[in-house]
Tab-separated table of C-alpha atoms (C1' of nucleotides) in Angstrom:
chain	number	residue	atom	x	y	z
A	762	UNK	CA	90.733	98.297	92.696
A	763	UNK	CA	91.444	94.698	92.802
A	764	UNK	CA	94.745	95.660	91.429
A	765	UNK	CA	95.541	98.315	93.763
A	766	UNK	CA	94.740	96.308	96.506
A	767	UNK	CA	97.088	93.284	95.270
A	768	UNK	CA	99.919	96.245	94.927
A	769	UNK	CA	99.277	97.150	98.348
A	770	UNK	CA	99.421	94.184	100.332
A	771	UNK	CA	102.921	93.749	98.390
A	772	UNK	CA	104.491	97.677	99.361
A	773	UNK	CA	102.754	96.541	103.268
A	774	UNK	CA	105.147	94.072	103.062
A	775	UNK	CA	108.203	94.899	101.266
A	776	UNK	CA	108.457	98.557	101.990
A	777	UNK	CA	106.674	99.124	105.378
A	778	UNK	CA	109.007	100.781	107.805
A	779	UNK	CA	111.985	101.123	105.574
A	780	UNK	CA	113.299	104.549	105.408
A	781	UNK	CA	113.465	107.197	102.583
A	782	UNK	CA	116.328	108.001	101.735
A	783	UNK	CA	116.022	110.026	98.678
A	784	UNK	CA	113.549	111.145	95.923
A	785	UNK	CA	114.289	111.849	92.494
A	786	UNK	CA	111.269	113.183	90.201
A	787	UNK	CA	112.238	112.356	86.406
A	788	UNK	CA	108.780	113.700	84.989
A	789	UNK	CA	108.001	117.068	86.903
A	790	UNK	CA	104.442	117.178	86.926
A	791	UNK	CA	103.716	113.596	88.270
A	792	UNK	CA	104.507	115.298	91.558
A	793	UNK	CA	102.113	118.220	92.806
A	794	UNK	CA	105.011	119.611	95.012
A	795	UNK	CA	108.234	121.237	94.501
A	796	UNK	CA	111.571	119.706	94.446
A	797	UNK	CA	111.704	121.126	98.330
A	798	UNK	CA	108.926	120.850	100.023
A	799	UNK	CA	108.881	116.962	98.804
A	800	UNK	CA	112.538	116.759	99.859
A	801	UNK	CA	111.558	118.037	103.313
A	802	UNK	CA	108.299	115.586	103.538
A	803	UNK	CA	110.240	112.356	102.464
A	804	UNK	CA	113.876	112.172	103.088
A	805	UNK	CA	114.464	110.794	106.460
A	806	UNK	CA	111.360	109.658	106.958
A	807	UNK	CA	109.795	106.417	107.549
A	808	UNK	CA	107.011	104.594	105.774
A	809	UNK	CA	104.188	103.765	107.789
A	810	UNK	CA	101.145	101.622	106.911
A	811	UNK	CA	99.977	101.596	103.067
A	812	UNK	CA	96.169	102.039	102.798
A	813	UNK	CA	94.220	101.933	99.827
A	814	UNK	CA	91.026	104.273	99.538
A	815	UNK	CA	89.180	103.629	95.486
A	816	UNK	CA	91.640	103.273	93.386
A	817	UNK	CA	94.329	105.712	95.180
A	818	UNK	CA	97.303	104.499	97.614
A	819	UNK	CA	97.708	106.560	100.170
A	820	UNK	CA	101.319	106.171	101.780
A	821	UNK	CA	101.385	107.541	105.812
A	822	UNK	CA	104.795	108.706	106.798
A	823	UNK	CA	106.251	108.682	110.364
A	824	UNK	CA	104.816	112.487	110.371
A	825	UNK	CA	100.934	113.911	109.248
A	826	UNK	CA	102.379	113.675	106.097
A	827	UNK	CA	101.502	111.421	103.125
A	828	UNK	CA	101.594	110.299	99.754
A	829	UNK	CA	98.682	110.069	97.972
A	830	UNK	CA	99.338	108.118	94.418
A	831	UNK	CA	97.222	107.337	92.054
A	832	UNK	CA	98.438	104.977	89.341
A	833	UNK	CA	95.347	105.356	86.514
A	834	UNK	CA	95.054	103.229	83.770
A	835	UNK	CA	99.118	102.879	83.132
A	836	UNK	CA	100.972	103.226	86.316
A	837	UNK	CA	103.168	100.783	88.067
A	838	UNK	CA	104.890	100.503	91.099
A	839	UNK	CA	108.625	98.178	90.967
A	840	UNK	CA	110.293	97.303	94.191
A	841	UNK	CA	113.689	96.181	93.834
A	842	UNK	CA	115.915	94.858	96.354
A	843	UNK	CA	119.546	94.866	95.391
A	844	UNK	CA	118.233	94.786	91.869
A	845	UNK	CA	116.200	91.655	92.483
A	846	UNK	CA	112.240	92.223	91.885
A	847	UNK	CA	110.001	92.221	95.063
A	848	UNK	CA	107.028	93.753	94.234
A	849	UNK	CA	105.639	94.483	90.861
A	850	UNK	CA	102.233	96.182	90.146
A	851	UNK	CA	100.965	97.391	87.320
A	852	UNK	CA	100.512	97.262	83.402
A	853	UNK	CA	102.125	95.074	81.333
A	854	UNK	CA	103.265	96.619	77.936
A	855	UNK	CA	105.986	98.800	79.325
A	856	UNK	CA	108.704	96.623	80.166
A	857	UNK	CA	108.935	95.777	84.269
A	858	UNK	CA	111.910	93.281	83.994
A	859	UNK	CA	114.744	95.340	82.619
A	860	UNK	CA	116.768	97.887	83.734
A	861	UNK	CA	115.574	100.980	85.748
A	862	UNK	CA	114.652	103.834	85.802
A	863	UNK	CA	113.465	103.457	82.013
A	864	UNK	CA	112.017	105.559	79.647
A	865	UNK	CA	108.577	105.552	81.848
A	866	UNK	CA	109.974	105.785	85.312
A	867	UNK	CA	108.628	109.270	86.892
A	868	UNK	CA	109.834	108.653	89.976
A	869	UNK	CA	112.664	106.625	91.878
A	870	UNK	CA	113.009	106.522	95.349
A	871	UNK	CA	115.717	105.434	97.314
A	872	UNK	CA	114.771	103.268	100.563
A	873	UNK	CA	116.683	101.836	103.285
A	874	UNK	CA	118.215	98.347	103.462
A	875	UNK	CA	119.130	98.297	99.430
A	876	UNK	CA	115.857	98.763	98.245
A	877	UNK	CA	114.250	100.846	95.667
A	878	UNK	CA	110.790	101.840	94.968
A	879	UNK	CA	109.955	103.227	90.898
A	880	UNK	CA	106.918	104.560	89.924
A	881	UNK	CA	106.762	104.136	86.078
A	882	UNK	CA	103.803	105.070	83.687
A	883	UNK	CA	103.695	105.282	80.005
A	884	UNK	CA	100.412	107.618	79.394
A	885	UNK	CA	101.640	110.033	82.147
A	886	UNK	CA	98.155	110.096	83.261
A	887	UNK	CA	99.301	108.656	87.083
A	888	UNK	CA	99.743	111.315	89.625
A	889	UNK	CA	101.661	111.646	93.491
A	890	UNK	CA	100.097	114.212	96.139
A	891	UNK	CA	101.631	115.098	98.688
A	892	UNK	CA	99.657	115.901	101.379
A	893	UNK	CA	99.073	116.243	105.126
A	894	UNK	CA	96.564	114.493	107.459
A	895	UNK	CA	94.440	117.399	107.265
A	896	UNK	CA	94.038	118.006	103.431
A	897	UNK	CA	94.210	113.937	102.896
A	898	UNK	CA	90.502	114.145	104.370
A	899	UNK	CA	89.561	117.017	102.122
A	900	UNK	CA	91.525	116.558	99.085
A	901	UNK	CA	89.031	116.669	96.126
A	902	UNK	CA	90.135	113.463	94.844
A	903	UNK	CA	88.326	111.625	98.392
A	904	UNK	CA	85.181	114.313	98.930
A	905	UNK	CA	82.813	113.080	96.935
A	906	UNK	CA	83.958	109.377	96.938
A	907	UNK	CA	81.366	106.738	97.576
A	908	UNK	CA	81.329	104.167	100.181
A	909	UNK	CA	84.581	101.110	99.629
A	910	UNK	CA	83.160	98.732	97.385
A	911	UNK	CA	84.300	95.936	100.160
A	912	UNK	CA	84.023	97.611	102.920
A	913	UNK	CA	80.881	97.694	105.906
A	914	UNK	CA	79.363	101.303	104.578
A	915	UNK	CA	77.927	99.920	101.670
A	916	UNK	CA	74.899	98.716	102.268
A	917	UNK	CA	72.162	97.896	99.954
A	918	UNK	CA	70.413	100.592	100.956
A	919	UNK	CA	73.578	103.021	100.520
A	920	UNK	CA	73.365	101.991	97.500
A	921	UNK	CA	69.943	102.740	96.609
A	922	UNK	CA	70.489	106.190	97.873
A	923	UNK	CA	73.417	106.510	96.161
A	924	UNK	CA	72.071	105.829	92.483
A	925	UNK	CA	68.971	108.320	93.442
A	926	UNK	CA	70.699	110.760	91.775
A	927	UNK	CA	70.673	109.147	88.122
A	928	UNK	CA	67.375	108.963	85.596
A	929	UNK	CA	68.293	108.022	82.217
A	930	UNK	CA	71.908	107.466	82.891
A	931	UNK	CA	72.678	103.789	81.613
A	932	UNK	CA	73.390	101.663	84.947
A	933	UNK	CA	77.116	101.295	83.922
A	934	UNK	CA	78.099	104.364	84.219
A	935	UNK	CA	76.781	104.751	87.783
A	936	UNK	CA	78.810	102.031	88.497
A	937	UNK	CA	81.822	103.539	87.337
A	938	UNK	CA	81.177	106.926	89.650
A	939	UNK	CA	83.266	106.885	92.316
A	940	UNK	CA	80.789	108.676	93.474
A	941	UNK	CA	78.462	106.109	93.834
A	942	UNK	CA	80.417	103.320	95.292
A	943	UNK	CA	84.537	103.472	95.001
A	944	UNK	CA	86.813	100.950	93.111
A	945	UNK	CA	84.849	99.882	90.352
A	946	UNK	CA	86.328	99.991	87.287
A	947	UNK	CA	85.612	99.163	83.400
A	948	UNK	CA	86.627	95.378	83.714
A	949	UNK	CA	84.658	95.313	87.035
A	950	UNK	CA	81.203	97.187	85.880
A	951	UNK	CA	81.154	94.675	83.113
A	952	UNK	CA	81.345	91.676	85.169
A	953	UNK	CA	78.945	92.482	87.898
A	954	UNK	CA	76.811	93.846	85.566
A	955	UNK	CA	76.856	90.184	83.820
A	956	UNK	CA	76.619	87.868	87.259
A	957	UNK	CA	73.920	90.552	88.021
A	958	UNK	CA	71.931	89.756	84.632
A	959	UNK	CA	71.728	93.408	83.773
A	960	UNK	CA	72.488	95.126	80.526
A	961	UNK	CA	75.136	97.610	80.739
A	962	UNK	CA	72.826	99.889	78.946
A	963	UNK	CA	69.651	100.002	81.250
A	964	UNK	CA	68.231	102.859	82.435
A	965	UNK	CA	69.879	103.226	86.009
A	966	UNK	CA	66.094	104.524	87.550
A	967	UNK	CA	65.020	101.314	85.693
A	968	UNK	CA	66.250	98.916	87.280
A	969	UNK	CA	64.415	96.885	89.244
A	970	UNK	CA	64.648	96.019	93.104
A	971	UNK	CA	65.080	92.468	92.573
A	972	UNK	CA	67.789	93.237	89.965
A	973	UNK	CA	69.274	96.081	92.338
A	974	UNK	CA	69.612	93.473	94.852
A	975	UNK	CA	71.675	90.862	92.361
A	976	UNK	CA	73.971	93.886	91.532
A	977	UNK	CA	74.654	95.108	94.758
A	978	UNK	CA	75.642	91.097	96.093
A	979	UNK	CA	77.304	91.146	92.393
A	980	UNK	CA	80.056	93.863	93.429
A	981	UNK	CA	80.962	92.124	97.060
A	982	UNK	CA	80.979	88.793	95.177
A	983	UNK	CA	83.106	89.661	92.415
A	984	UNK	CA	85.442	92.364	93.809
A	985	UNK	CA	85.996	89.731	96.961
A	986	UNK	CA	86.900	87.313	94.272
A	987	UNK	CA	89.149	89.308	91.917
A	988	UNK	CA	91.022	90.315	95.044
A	989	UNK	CA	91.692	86.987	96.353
A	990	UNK	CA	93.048	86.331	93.187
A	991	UNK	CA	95.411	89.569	92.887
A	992	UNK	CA	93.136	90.928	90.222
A	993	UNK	CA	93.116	90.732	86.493
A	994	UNK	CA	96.883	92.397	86.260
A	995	UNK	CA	97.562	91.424	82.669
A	996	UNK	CA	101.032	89.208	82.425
A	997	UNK	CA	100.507	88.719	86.570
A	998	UNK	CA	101.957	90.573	89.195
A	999	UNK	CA	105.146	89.096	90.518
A	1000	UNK	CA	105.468	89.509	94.352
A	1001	UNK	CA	109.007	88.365	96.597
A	1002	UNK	CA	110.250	86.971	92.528
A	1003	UNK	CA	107.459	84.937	91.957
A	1004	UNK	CA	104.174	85.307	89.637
A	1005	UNK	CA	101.069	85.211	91.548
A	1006	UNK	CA	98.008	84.294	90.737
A	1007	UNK	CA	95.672	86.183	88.024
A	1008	UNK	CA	91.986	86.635	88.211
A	1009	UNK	CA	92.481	86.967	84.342
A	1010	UNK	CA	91.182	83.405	83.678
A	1011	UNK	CA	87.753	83.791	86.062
A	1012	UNK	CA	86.370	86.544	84.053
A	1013	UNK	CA	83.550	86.131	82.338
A	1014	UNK	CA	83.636	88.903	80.043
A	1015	UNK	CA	86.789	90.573	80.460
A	1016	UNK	CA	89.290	89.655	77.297
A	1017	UNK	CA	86.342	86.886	75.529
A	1018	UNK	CA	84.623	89.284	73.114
A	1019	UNK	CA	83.680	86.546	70.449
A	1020	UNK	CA	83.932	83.330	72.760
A	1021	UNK	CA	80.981	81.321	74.723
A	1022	UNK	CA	79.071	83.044	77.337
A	1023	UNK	CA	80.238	80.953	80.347
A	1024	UNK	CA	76.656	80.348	81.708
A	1025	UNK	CA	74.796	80.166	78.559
A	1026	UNK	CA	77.276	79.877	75.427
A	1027	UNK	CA	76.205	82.310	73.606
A	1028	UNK	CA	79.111	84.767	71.775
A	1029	UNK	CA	79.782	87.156	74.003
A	1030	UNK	CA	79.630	90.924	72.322
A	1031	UNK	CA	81.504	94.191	72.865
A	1032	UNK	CA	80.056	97.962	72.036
A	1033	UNK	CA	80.328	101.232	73.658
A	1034	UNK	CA	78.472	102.461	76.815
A	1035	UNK	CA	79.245	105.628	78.658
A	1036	UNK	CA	81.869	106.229	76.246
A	1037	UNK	CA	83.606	102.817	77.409
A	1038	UNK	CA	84.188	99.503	75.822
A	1039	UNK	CA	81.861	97.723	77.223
A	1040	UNK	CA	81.656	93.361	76.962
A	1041	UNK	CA	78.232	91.651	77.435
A	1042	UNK	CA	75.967	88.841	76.778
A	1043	UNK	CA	73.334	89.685	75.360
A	1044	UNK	CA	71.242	86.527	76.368
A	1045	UNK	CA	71.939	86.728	80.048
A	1046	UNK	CA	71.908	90.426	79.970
A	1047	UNK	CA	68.884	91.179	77.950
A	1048	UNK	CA	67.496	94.963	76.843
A	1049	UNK	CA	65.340	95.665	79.673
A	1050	UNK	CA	61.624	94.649	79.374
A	1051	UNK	CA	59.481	97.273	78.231
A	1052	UNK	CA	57.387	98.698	81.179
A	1053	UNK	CA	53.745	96.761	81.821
A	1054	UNK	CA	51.028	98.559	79.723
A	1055	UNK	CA	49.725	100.976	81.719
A	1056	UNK	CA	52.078	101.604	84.234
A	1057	UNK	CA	53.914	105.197	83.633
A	1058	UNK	CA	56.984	105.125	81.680
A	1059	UNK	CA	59.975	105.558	83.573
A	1060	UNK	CA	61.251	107.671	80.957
A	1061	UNK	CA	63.777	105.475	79.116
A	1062	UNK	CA	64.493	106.907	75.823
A	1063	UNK	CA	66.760	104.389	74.066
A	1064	UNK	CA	67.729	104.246	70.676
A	1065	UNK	CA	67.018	100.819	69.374
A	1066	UNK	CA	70.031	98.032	67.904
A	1067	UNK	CA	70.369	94.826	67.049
A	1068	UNK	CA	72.022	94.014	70.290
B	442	DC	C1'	70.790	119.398	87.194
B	443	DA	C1'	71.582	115.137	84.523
B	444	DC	C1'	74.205	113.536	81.173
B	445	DT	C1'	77.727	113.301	77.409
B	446	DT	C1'	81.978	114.284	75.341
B	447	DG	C1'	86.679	115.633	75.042
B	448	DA	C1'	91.145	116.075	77.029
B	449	DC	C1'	94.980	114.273	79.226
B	450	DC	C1'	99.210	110.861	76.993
B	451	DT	C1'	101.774	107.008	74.794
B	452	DG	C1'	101.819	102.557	72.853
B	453	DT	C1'	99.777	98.831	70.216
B	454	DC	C1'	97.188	96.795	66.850
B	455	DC	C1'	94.580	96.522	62.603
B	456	DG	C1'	93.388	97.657	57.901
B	457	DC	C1'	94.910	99.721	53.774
C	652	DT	C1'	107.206	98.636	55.776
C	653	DG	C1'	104.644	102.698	56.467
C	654	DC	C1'	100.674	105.300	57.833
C	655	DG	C1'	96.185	106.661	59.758
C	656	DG	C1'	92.813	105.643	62.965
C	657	DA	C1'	90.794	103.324	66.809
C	658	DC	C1'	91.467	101.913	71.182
C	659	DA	C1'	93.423	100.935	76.093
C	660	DG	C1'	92.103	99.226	83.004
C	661	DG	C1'	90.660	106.525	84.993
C	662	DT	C1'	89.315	110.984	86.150
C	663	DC	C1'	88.152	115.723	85.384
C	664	DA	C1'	86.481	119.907	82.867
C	665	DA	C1'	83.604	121.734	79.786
C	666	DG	C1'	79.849	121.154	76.818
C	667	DT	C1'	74.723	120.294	75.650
DNA sequence: CACTTGACCTGTCCGC
DNA sequence: TGCGGACAGGTCAAGT
């Protein structure tokens, strides 16, 4: 999210108001619309504001029209004005400084005023809707989606509610349902998780109240953070030319599998939770106490490691 | 229902 | 140098 957000503020203010001009899908099915009915949405029409819901960008046009993108794990987004780089978003192994389109570039469109806005994405996993005002609000994508991970609807006690739902489930992978809260991703579960003291593997009806209160300050803390840093984009976004800033270097997990624990020292470890690498240290983060003799089990069945 | 796994894709990296 | 396998920041469908 922290990502999407950086991207954002950079299309508010490169791309805001200009005009489209045209559209040219090179990858068919990154677009859920034919080759008309997106012609007849987009050309001629201007781009309002840029809003971010999750993960997703939703792009308002100058009718009840939008585009919804989502960019996924690979997706970028290259402004280019006159050639010269204005905004870049997005991952770093396909190449964002040569020519375009490229071999990954799904979509080019052709703004006002010289400037032109690709949408490039190696694992063809990113997607475009195109939607109206109406079906923006129930598109399946936004239904079930959780409070904004920054924004005033979620409360601790949202989140309580929220995680109701899950027993046995560990707590990571709660975190990474939209459902629960939206824009928390693998790099961010991990790290709140950590600042929160929690292992990623803990029973989510396990945790305690105390500890439920760390992770819920957790997510504002570190989300607020990564954003105010433009996120942990990997080589570093470059916005109007120039690199920005990277929250790359304040993570405490993130990329260190092997180095010092930054609170405590101790080697930081990587395994697999929820099906998703998953970074930890396994002295701030310890295997949840066993429950007090006596007091009914919770019903954690875990298998037992060496972690 | 809660939870897990596989699929979607391409590129990179690591061990043999 | 080549090759197979594991893995990568997300989400959804289908499985147990």
């Amino acid at each position: 999210m922290p990502e999407v957000e950086t991207l954002r503020r950079g299309l508010e203010a490169s791309v805001r108001g200009a005009r489209i001009e045209a559209v040219k899908v090179l990858w068919p099915p990154f677009v859920n619309a034919s080759r008309p009915l997106l012609d007849a949405v987009v050309a001629g029409h201007r781009i309002g504001a840029i809003r971010r819901r999750g993960k997703a960008l939703i792009f308002d046009l100058d009718h009840d029209w939008h585009l919804l993108v989502h960019l996924k794990m690979t997706g970028q987004v290259v402004v280019r004005r006159h050639g010269q780089p204005v905004v870049f978003g997005g991952h770093p192994t396909a190449n964002i400084v040569g020519p375009m389109p490229n071999t990954w570039t799904r979509a080019v469109f052709t703004l006002s005023a010289g400037r032109m806005l690709y949408i490039n994405d190696q694992r063809k996993f990113a997607r475009v809707r195109v939607v109206t005002t109406e079906t923006l609000a129930a598109d399946p994508f936004f239904l079930h989606m959780g409070p904004e991970a920054l924004g005033p609807g979620f409360t601790l006690a949202v989140f309580r509610q929220r995680l109701a739902r899950y027993r046995s489930a560990p707590i990571k992978a709660a975190l990474l349902d939209q459902a629960t809260v939206a824009g928390i991703g693998n790099i961010y579960a991990d790290e709140c998780l950590h600042l929160a003291r929690i292992h990623p593997r803990q029973p989510t009806a396990s945790v305690t109240a105390a500890a439920l209160r760390r992770l819920h300050r957790a997510i504002r803390v570190i989300l607020r953070d990564a954003v105010a840093h433009c996120g942990t984009s990997f080589p570093a976004f470059i916005r109007d030319g120039r690199h920005h800033d990277t929250w790359l270097d304040r993570a405490r997990l993130f990329g260190r599998e092997g180095q010092p624990c930054r609170v405590c020292g101790t080697p930081i470890e990587r395994t697999r939770v929820a099906g998703r690498g998953t970074n930890f240290c396994p002295h701030c983060q310890p295997v949840a106490a066993a429950p007090a003799p006596g007091r009914p089990s919770a019903g954690r069945r875990e298998r037992h490691s060496s972690e």
